[in-house]
Amino acid sequence: MSDPKEISSAPITPRPKAVSGTPPVSCPPSQLHSPSMTRSPLLNSPEHGDGAQRKTPKTSRTPRLSLTPRFITPLGSPVRKALRLTRLDPEDAWLPITESRNGNKYYAAFHTLCSGIGIQALVLPVAFTILGWTWGIISLTVGFIWQLYTLWLLIQLHESPETGMRYSRYLQLFSLTFGQRLSNWLATIQIMYLSAGTCMALIIIGGSTSKTFFQIVCGAECAKQLTTVEWYLMFTCAAVVLSQLPNLNSIAGVSLVGAITAVGYCTLVWAVSVAEGRLPGVSYNPVKTGTQIEQAFSVLNSLGIIAFAFRGHNLILEIQATMPSSEKHPSRVPMWKGVKASYTLIAACLFPMAIGGYWAYGHMIPANGGMLTALFAFHMTDVSRFVLGLTSFFVVINALSSFQIYGMPMFDYMESIYTSRMKKPMQWWLRAISRAVFGFVCFFIGVAVPFLGSVAGLIGGIALPVPLAYPCFMWLKIKKPKTYTPMWCLNWSLGILGMGLSAILTAAGIYVVIDTGVEISFFNPQ
């Protein structure tokens, strides 16, 4: 009779073995840092995992119906969902953007600075000739703050604590927010243009500036030994060789070189221009020509120049995807530190470029080429050949480095098609061939259709929502802030304003193309 009393008074304690029955994740070890799904920190944290299993409760407690540990219950569904999704997407670990996950805040700063400043910054003073001092500085300041804010939004949206997912690509975040159909119509063309179109522009800029560099170093006759197309081809071959680096983390050194050269040529151009002083007869009165409609479109074109000076939003999620992330150490913290450091340097380049260049040249700044053209046109005999040659050399190296980071999303897209069909990583020789084909296709299009630059404003207006409007709408859709709160009002205002500005700039681009015409000259680059 004593035995039954012993049994009935014994407290029931869950055994650790019953808790540790989580099935293993069927994916490669590197896939736990999945580019599209973050591994749950709860699965590998000693504080929450093993430690919780070793502790035995000192007091009796009611038996639990579920074998799931208490600490994991509030997040049980997201963790299970993350595990399921990780199993279904193992090939992401084979793609170049996310196959390496050892990035840090320094790599992020290198990549962001290399992709965030480019040759389009040299034409900022052209916008001031229409807007004038006051509105030029106001527009540049507002544009800088606006795009920095949308960068912050994208960094915060990169990983979702609710679902355990990491959105490692801009298109992935957009399609999972608004659906695949809207993604195909509203984002795919813009993202492809911002990647492949930029690579084509860099080939043209790098090839033509290489010719200028050789003219300065060894004379005009030396540079004339190669035609313009051959200079483009030489630059493309160098870019293709460098593009064989396997993934985004492996080009961190290349991005560092690109960042240094970008800051270098921007600083040289505005510093030399200011040091040489203002040109005789410089005027700072806003240029007003033609009818009121033409003047209005000139103002819109100037705003477009300022908006297009800020780039790199289509790469920010890809850069953040190269970092490891956990519950205690989310990737958004080092990413934001890198972005703040890089955009401090970007501001130190853009504002002196616009203000100093407009002060030095005023209304005489060349509309085609901006500050770089003005430097060679007005100071070819005043400035030493070393400074001119160094500036050209920096432009070439920066174009070569920027080609790699802007080409990486296209490399990733091409390899994703292969891995999704073949269920295995792409072989090294096939990867080399695909990247070489991409480089020479960009070269062919740049040579065959050299007048694409004439419609760049039109295409740029279409792509404007990518950095300025879409991040605001994605924040509203994912985070769902309360109605009429400051964040709700701010994002709706900026999103609608960005879409409206895109529509107006697109209309202005169409008007300019129809009014001025496009000089069609196939296979005849100048």
mmCIF file of N, CA and C in Angstrom, residues 310-410:
data_model
loop_
_atom_site.group_PDB
_atom_site.id
_atom_site.type_symbol
_atom_site.label_atom_id
_atom_site.label_comp_id
_atom_site.label_asym_id
_atom_site.label_seq_id
_atom_site.Cartn_x
_atom_site.Cartn_y
_atom_site.Cartn_z
ATOM 1 N N PHE A 310 23.023 60.345 -56.622
ATOM 2 C CA PHE A 310 23.029 59.379 -55.530
ATOM 3 C C PHE A 310 22.651 58.013 -56.093
ATOM 4 N N ARG A 311 23.521 57.051 -55.950
ATOM 5 C CA ARG A 311 23.257 55.737 -56.513
ATOM 6 C C ARG A 311 23.691 54.670 -55.510
ATOM 7 N N GLY A 312 23.414 53.417 -55.841
ATOM 8 C CA GLY A 312 23.861 52.314 -55.021
ATOM 9 C C GLY A 312 22.780 51.669 -54.171
ATOM 10 N N HIS A 313 21.531 52.206 -54.181
ATOM 11 C CA HIS A 313 20.473 51.606 -53.370
ATOM 12 C C HIS A 313 20.159 50.183 -53.824
ATOM 13 N N ASN A 314 20.293 49.903 -55.119
ATOM 14 C CA ASN A 314 19.993 48.568 -55.608
ATOM 15 C C ASN A 314 21.026 47.544 -55.171
ATOM 16 N N LEU A 315 22.089 47.976 -54.487
ATOM 17 C CA LEU A 315 23.132 47.060 -54.025
ATOM 18 C C LEU A 315 23.200 46.954 -52.509
ATOM 19 N N ILE A 316 22.434 47.760 -51.787
ATOM 20 C CA ILE A 316 22.630 47.844 -50.345
ATOM 21 C C ILE A 316 22.228 46.546 -49.649
ATOM 22 N N LEU A 317 21.160 45.889 -50.080
ATOM 23 C CA LEU A 317 20.759 44.628 -49.473
ATOM 24 C C LEU A 317 21.759 43.527 -49.791
ATOM 25 N N GLU A 318 22.319 43.560 -51.008
ATOM 26 C CA GLU A 318 23.330 42.572 -51.386
ATOM 27 C C GLU A 318 24.594 42.725 -50.544
ATOM 28 N N ILE A 319 24.973 43.965 -50.274
ATOM 29 C CA ILE A 319 26.160 44.198 -49.442
ATOM 30 C C ILE A 319 25.908 43.716 -48.016
ATOM 31 N N GLN A 320 24.738 43.995 -47.474
ATOM 32 C CA GLN A 320 24.430 43.561 -46.124
ATOM 33 C C GLN A 320 24.326 42.045 -46.022
ATOM 34 N N ALA A 321 23.970 41.387 -47.124
ATOM 35 C CA ALA A 321 23.839 39.928 -47.110
ATOM 36 C C ALA A 321 25.170 39.223 -46.921
ATOM 37 N N THR A 322 26.288 39.906 -47.109
ATOM 38 C CA THR A 322 27.595 39.276 -46.935
ATOM 39 C C THR A 322 28.015 39.205 -45.470
ATOM 40 N N MET A 323 27.187 39.698 -44.560
ATOM 41 C CA MET A 323 27.542 39.720 -43.138
ATOM 42 C C MET A 323 26.831 38.596 -42.387
ATOM 43 N N PRO A 324 27.486 38.037 -41.369
ATOM 44 C CA PRO A 324 26.774 37.107 -40.489
ATOM 45 C C PRO A 324 25.783 37.865 -39.624
ATOM 46 N N SER A 325 24.775 37.162 -39.157
ATOM 47 C CA SER A 325 23.750 37.817 -38.351
ATOM 48 C C SER A 325 23.223 36.846 -37.308
ATOM 49 N N SER A 326 22.922 37.354 -36.146
ATOM 50 C CA SER A 326 22.325 36.567 -35.078
ATOM 51 C C SER A 326 21.392 37.466 -34.284
ATOM 52 N N GLU A 327 20.713 36.868 -33.297
ATOM 53 C CA GLU A 327 19.770 37.651 -32.505
ATOM 54 C C GLU A 327 20.485 38.738 -31.709
ATOM 55 N N LYS A 328 21.642 38.404 -31.142
ATOM 56 C CA LYS A 328 22.382 39.373 -30.344
ATOM 57 C C LYS A 328 23.208 40.316 -31.204
ATOM 58 N N HIS A 329 23.618 39.871 -32.370
ATOM 59 C CA HIS A 329 24.466 40.679 -33.237
ATOM 60 C C HIS A 329 23.857 40.743 -34.639
ATOM 61 N N PRO A 330 22.775 41.493 -34.819
ATOM 62 C CA PRO A 330 22.153 41.593 -36.145
ATOM 63 C C PRO A 330 23.041 42.349 -37.116
ATOM 64 N N SER A 331 22.903 42.006 -38.377
ATOM 65 C CA SER A 331 23.769 42.598 -39.395
ATOM 66 C C SER A 331 23.503 44.078 -39.616
ATOM 67 N N ARG A 332 22.334 44.555 -39.222
ATOM 68 C CA ARG A 332 22.016 45.963 -39.470
ATOM 69 C C ARG A 332 22.910 46.920 -38.676
ATOM 70 N N VAL A 333 23.481 46.446 -37.560
ATOM 71 C CA VAL A 333 24.316 47.326 -36.739
ATOM 72 C C VAL A 333 25.638 47.649 -37.435
ATOM 73 N N PRO A 334 26.460 46.650 -37.837
ATOM 74 C CA PRO A 334 27.690 46.997 -38.552
ATOM 75 C C PRO A 334 27.427 47.603 -39.925
ATOM 76 N N MET A 335 26.300 47.210 -40.555
ATOM 77 C CA MET A 335 25.990 47.767 -41.868
ATOM 78 C C MET A 335 25.731 49.269 -41.770
ATOM 79 N N TRP A 336 24.982 49.688 -40.782
ATOM 80 C CA TRP A 336 24.680 51.107 -40.634
ATOM 81 C C TRP A 336 25.939 51.893 -40.273
ATOM 82 N N LYS A 337 26.840 51.291 -39.488
ATOM 83 C CA LYS A 337 28.102 51.956 -39.183
ATOM 84 C C LYS A 337 28.925 52.175 -40.455
ATOM 85 N N GLY A 338 28.989 51.150 -41.313
ATOM 86 C CA GLY A 338 29.712 51.301 -42.568
ATOM 87 C C GLY A 338 29.092 52.331 -43.485
ATOM 88 N N VAL A 339 27.747 52.358 -43.538
ATOM 89 C CA VAL A 339 27.053 53.327 -44.390
ATOM 90 C C VAL A 339 27.292 54.751 -43.886
ATOM 91 N N LYS A 340 27.242 54.958 -42.576
ATOM 92 C CA LYS A 340 27.475 56.302 -42.038
ATOM 93 C C LYS A 340 28.883 56.784 -42.359
ATOM 94 N N ALA A 341 29.871 55.913 -42.240
ATOM 95 C CA ALA A 341 31.248 56.305 -42.549
ATOM 96 C C ALA A 341 31.406 56.636 -44.027
ATOM 97 N N SER A 342 30.841 55.797 -44.885
ATOM 98 C CA SER A 342 30.994 56.018 -46.326
ATOM 99 C C SER A 342 30.255 57.270 -46.782
ATOM 100 N N TYR A 343 29.050 57.513 -46.253
ATOM 101 C CA TYR A 343 28.293 58.677 -46.707
ATOM 102 C C TYR A 343 28.813 59.980 -46.108
ATOM 103 N N THR A 344 29.585 59.891 -45.051
ATOM 104 C CA THR A 344 30.300 61.083 -44.597
ATOM 105 C C THR A 344 31.323 61.510 -45.647
ATOM 106 N N LEU A 345 32.033 60.534 -46.208
ATOM 107 C CA LEU A 345 33.003 60.836 -47.269
ATOM 108 C C LEU A 345 32.300 61.251 -48.561
ATOM 109 N N ILE A 346 31.162 60.626 -48.845
ATOM 110 C CA ILE A 346 30.420 61.010 -50.046
ATOM 111 C C ILE A 346 29.959 62.459 -49.956
ATOM 112 N N ALA A 347 29.456 62.858 -48.790
ATOM 113 C CA ALA A 347 29.052 64.257 -48.612
ATOM 114 C C ALA A 347 30.242 65.184 -48.740
ATOM 115 N N ALA A 348 31.420 64.754 -48.245
ATOM 116 C CA ALA A 348 32.621 65.574 -48.350
ATOM 117 C C ALA A 348 33.104 65.707 -49.779
ATOM 118 N N CYS A 349 32.602 64.867 -50.680
ATOM 119 C CA CYS A 349 32.949 64.976 -52.105
ATOM 120 C C CYS A 349 31.884 65.728 -52.894
ATOM 121 N N LEU A 350 30.605 65.403 -52.650
ATOM 122 C CA LEU A 350 29.537 65.955 -53.480
ATOM 123 C C LEU A 350 29.314 67.446 -53.232
ATOM 124 N N PHE A 351 29.257 67.854 -51.982
ATOM 125 C CA PHE A 351 28.958 69.258 -51.707
ATOM 126 C C PHE A 351 30.083 70.194 -52.161
ATOM 127 N N PRO A 352 31.358 69.906 -51.885
ATOM 128 C CA PRO A 352 32.408 70.769 -52.453
ATOM 129 C C PRO A 352 32.444 70.726 -53.980
ATOM 130 N N MET A 353 32.113 69.559 -54.558
ATOM 131 C CA MET A 353 32.099 69.453 -56.019
ATOM 132 C C MET A 353 31.054 70.398 -56.608
ATOM 133 N N ALA A 354 29.838 70.355 -56.066
ATOM 134 C CA ALA A 354 28.763 71.189 -56.606
ATOM 135 C C ALA A 354 29.003 72.664 -56.322
ATOM 136 N N ILE A 355 29.339 73.001 -55.083
ATOM 137 C CA ILE A 355 29.478 74.408 -54.698
ATOM 138 C C ILE A 355 30.762 75.006 -55.262
ATOM 139 N N GLY A 356 31.877 74.277 -55.098
ATOM 140 C CA GLY A 356 33.149 74.790 -55.617
ATOM 141 C C GLY A 356 33.191 74.854 -57.131
ATOM 142 N N GLY A 357 32.616 73.846 -57.792
ATOM 143 C CA GLY A 357 32.599 73.862 -59.250
ATOM 144 C C GLY A 357 31.753 74.988 -59.804
ATOM 145 N N TYR A 358 30.593 75.226 -59.185
ATOM 146 C CA TYR A 358 29.751 76.318 -59.660
ATOM 147 C C TYR A 358 30.411 77.670 -59.383
ATOM 148 N N TRP A 359 31.113 77.792 -58.254
ATOM 149 C CA TRP A 359 31.817 79.044 -57.971
ATOM 150 C C TRP A 359 32.926 79.297 -58.988
ATOM 151 N N ALA A 360 33.621 78.267 -59.425
ATOM 152 C CA ALA A 360 34.754 78.439 -60.331
ATOM 153 C C ALA A 360 34.315 78.685 -61.769
ATOM 154 N N TYR A 361 33.249 78.015 -62.219
ATOM 155 C CA TYR A 361 32.889 78.078 -63.639
ATOM 156 C C TYR A 361 31.541 78.742 -63.902
ATOM 157 N N GLY A 362 30.649 78.777 -62.913
ATOM 158 C CA GLY A 362 29.363 79.434 -63.105
ATOM 159 C C GLY A 362 28.593 78.864 -64.273
ATOM 160 N N HIS A 363 28.032 79.750 -65.080
ATOM 161 C CA HIS A 363 27.227 79.320 -66.213
ATOM 162 C C HIS A 363 28.071 78.744 -67.338
ATOM 163 N N MET A 364 29.418 78.809 -67.226
ATOM 164 C CA MET A 364 30.294 78.317 -68.286
ATOM 165 C C MET A 364 30.633 76.835 -68.128
ATOM 166 N N ILE A 365 30.093 76.175 -67.110
ATOM 167 C CA ILE A 365 30.372 74.763 -66.904
ATOM 168 C C ILE A 365 29.827 73.961 -68.086
ATOM 169 N N PRO A 366 30.617 73.083 -68.710
ATOM 170 C CA PRO A 366 30.117 72.293 -69.846
ATOM 171 C C PRO A 366 29.016 71.335 -69.407
ATOM 172 N N ALA A 367 27.938 71.308 -70.173
ATOM 173 C CA ALA A 367 26.817 70.420 -69.837
ATOM 174 C C ALA A 367 27.182 68.963 -70.049
ATOM 175 N N ASN A 368 28.094 68.678 -70.973
ATOM 176 C CA ASN A 368 28.499 67.303 -71.269
ATOM 177 C C ASN A 368 29.847 67.026 -70.608
ATOM 178 N N GLY A 369 29.824 66.270 -69.526
ATOM 179 C CA GLY A 369 31.063 65.950 -68.835
ATOM 180 C C GLY A 369 31.283 66.733 -67.569
ATOM 181 N N GLY A 370 30.659 67.880 -67.447
ATOM 182 C CA GLY A 370 30.730 68.650 -66.219
ATOM 183 C C GLY A 370 32.135 69.058 -65.829
ATOM 184 N N MET A 371 32.502 68.781 -64.592
ATOM 185 C CA MET A 371 33.757 69.258 -64.028
ATOM 186 C C MET A 371 34.985 68.660 -64.707
ATOM 187 N N LEU A 372 34.914 67.405 -65.115
ATOM 188 C CA LEU A 372 36.073 66.779 -65.758
ATOM 189 C C LEU A 372 36.370 67.432 -67.098
ATOM 190 N N THR A 373 35.323 67.692 -67.883
ATOM 191 C CA THR A 373 35.504 68.382 -69.158
ATOM 192 C C THR A 373 36.006 69.805 -68.937
ATOM 193 N N ALA A 374 35.460 70.474 -67.919
ATOM 194 C CA ALA A 374 35.900 71.844 -67.635
ATOM 195 C C ALA A 374 37.373 71.889 -67.227
ATOM 196 N N LEU A 375 37.825 70.914 -66.481
ATOM 197 C CA LEU A 375 39.219 70.884 -66.044
ATOM 198 C C LEU A 375 40.163 70.827 -67.239
ATOM 199 N N PHE A 376 39.848 69.970 -68.216
ATOM 200 C CA PHE A 376 40.719 69.850 -69.384
ATOM 201 C C PHE A 376 40.510 70.992 -70.375
ATOM 202 N N ALA A 377 39.287 71.556 -70.415
ATOM 203 C CA ALA A 377 39.014 72.620 -71.382
ATOM 204 C C ALA A 377 39.614 73.955 -70.946
ATOM 205 N N PHE A 378 39.574 74.267 -69.648
ATOM 206 C CA PHE A 378 39.994 75.586 -69.168
ATOM 207 C C PHE A 378 41.374 75.599 -68.516
ATOM 208 N N HIS A 379 41.878 74.438 -68.097
ATOM 209 C CA HIS A 379 43.137 74.423 -67.340
ATOM 210 C C HIS A 379 44.151 73.439 -67.910
ATOM 211 N N MET A 380 44.029 73.144 -69.191
ATOM 212 C CA MET A 380 44.964 72.198 -69.796
ATOM 213 C C MET A 380 46.392 72.725 -69.762
ATOM 214 N N THR A 381 46.548 74.033 -69.880
ATOM 215 C CA THR A 381 47.898 74.625 -69.872
ATOM 216 C C THR A 381 48.285 75.163 -68.500
ATOM 217 N N ASP A 382 47.303 75.376 -67.614
ATOM 218 C CA ASP A 382 47.596 75.947 -66.296
ATOM 219 C C ASP A 382 48.030 74.893 -65.275
ATOM 220 N N VAL A 383 47.480 73.701 -65.406
ATOM 221 C CA VAL A 383 47.713 72.641 -64.425
ATOM 222 C C VAL A 383 48.777 71.690 -64.967
ATOM 223 N N SER A 384 49.578 71.146 -64.062
ATOM 224 C CA SER A 384 50.656 70.239 -64.468
ATOM 225 C C SER A 384 50.099 68.969 -65.089
ATOM 226 N N ARG A 385 50.896 68.364 -65.958
ATOM 227 C CA ARG A 385 50.480 67.124 -66.609
ATOM 228 C C ARG A 385 50.330 65.999 -65.585
ATOM 229 N N PHE A 386 51.089 66.059 -64.516
ATOM 230 C CA PHE A 386 50.983 65.018 -63.493
ATOM 231 C C PHE A 386 49.594 65.019 -62.852
ATOM 232 N N VAL A 387 49.078 66.198 -62.508
ATOM 233 C CA VAL A 387 47.758 66.285 -61.886
ATOM 234 C C VAL A 387 46.670 65.846 -62.861
ATOM 235 N N LEU A 388 46.771 66.305 -64.103
ATOM 236 C CA LEU A 388 45.780 65.900 -65.100
ATOM 237 C C LEU A 388 45.832 64.399 -65.358
ATOM 238 N N GLY A 389 47.046 63.862 -65.467
ATOM 239 C CA GLY A 389 47.185 62.429 -65.692
ATOM 240 C C GLY A 389 46.704 61.614 -64.502
ATOM 241 N N LEU A 390 46.993 62.081 -63.281
ATOM 242 C CA LEU A 390 46.552 61.366 -62.091
ATOM 243 C C LEU A 390 45.024 61.366 -61.982
ATOM 244 N N THR A 391 44.407 62.478 -62.334
ATOM 245 C CA THR A 391 42.942 62.543 -62.299
ATOM 246 C C THR A 391 42.337 61.548 -63.285
ATOM 247 N N SER A 392 42.868 61.506 -64.512
ATOM 248 C CA SER A 392 42.367 60.559 -65.513
ATOM 249 C C SER A 392 42.598 59.120 -65.067
ATOM 250 N N PHE A 393 43.757 58.857 -64.483
ATOM 251 C CA PHE A 393 44.072 57.508 -64.021
ATOM 252 C C PHE A 393 43.106 57.073 -62.921
ATOM 253 N N PHE A 394 42.784 57.973 -62.003
ATOM 254 C CA PHE A 394 41.829 57.659 -60.943
ATOM 255 C C PHE A 394 40.454 57.335 -61.519
ATOM 256 N N VAL A 395 40.026 58.081 -62.539
ATOM 257 C CA VAL A 395 38.722 57.821 -63.156
ATOM 258 C C VAL A 395 38.689 56.433 -63.779
ATOM 259 N N VAL A 396 39.764 56.052 -64.458
ATOM 260 C CA VAL A 396 39.825 54.731 -65.104
ATOM 261 C C VAL A 396 39.783 53.616 -64.058
ATOM 262 N N ILE A 397 40.587 53.733 -63.004
ATOM 263 C CA ILE A 397 40.623 52.698 -61.975
ATOM 264 C C ILE A 397 39.291 52.610 -61.245
ATOM 265 N N ASN A 398 38.652 53.753 -60.987
ATOM 266 C CA ASN A 398 37.350 53.733 -60.334
ATOM 267 C C ASN A 398 36.293 53.066 -61.211
ATOM 268 N N ALA A 399 36.317 53.342 -62.506
ATOM 269 C CA ALA A 399 35.368 52.700 -63.418
ATOM 270 C C ALA A 399 35.600 51.191 -63.455
ATOM 271 N N LEU A 400 36.853 50.775 -63.439
ATOM 272 C CA LEU A 400 37.193 49.350 -63.450
ATOM 273 C C LEU A 400 36.715 48.666 -62.167
ATOM 274 N N SER A 401 36.846 49.341 -61.044
ATOM 275 C CA SER A 401 36.407 48.770 -59.762
ATOM 276 C C SER A 401 34.886 48.770 -59.641
ATOM 277 N N SER A 402 34.249 49.844 -60.069
ATOM 278 C CA SER A 402 32.788 49.921 -59.975
ATOM 279 C C SER A 402 32.117 48.886 -60.869
ATOM 280 N N PHE A 403 32.758 48.534 -61.981
ATOM 281 C CA PHE A 403 32.203 47.507 -62.866
ATOM 282 C C PHE A 403 31.981 46.204 -62.119
ATOM 283 N N GLN A 404 32.889 45.877 -61.190
ATOM 284 C CA GLN A 404 32.805 44.599 -60.486
ATOM 285 C C GLN A 404 31.602 44.550 -59.551
ATOM 286 N N ILE A 405 31.392 45.595 -58.778
ATOM 287 C CA ILE A 405 30.302 45.551 -57.809
ATOM 288 C C ILE A 405 28.947 45.725 -58.482
ATOM 289 N N TYR A 406 28.876 46.488 -59.585
ATOM 290 C CA TYR A 406 27.602 46.624 -60.284
ATOM 291 C C TYR A 406 27.305 45.409 -61.147
ATOM 292 N N GLY A 407 28.352 44.679 -61.560
ATOM 293 C CA GLY A 407 28.128 43.456 -62.319
ATOM 294 C C GLY A 407 27.756 42.263 -61.460
ATOM 295 N N MET A 408 28.052 42.313 -60.157
ATOM 296 C CA MET A 408 27.806 41.168 -59.284
ATOM 297 C C MET A 408 26.342 40.752 -59.223
ATOM 298 N N PRO A 409 25.349 41.669 -59.156
ATOM 299 C CA PRO A 409 23.947 41.212 -59.200
ATOM 300 C C PRO A 409 23.597 40.477 -60.484
ATOM 301 N N MET A 410 24.185 40.875 -61.601
ATOM 302 C CA MET A 410 23.926 40.170 -62.856
ATOM 303 C C MET A 410 24.588 38.794 -62.848
#
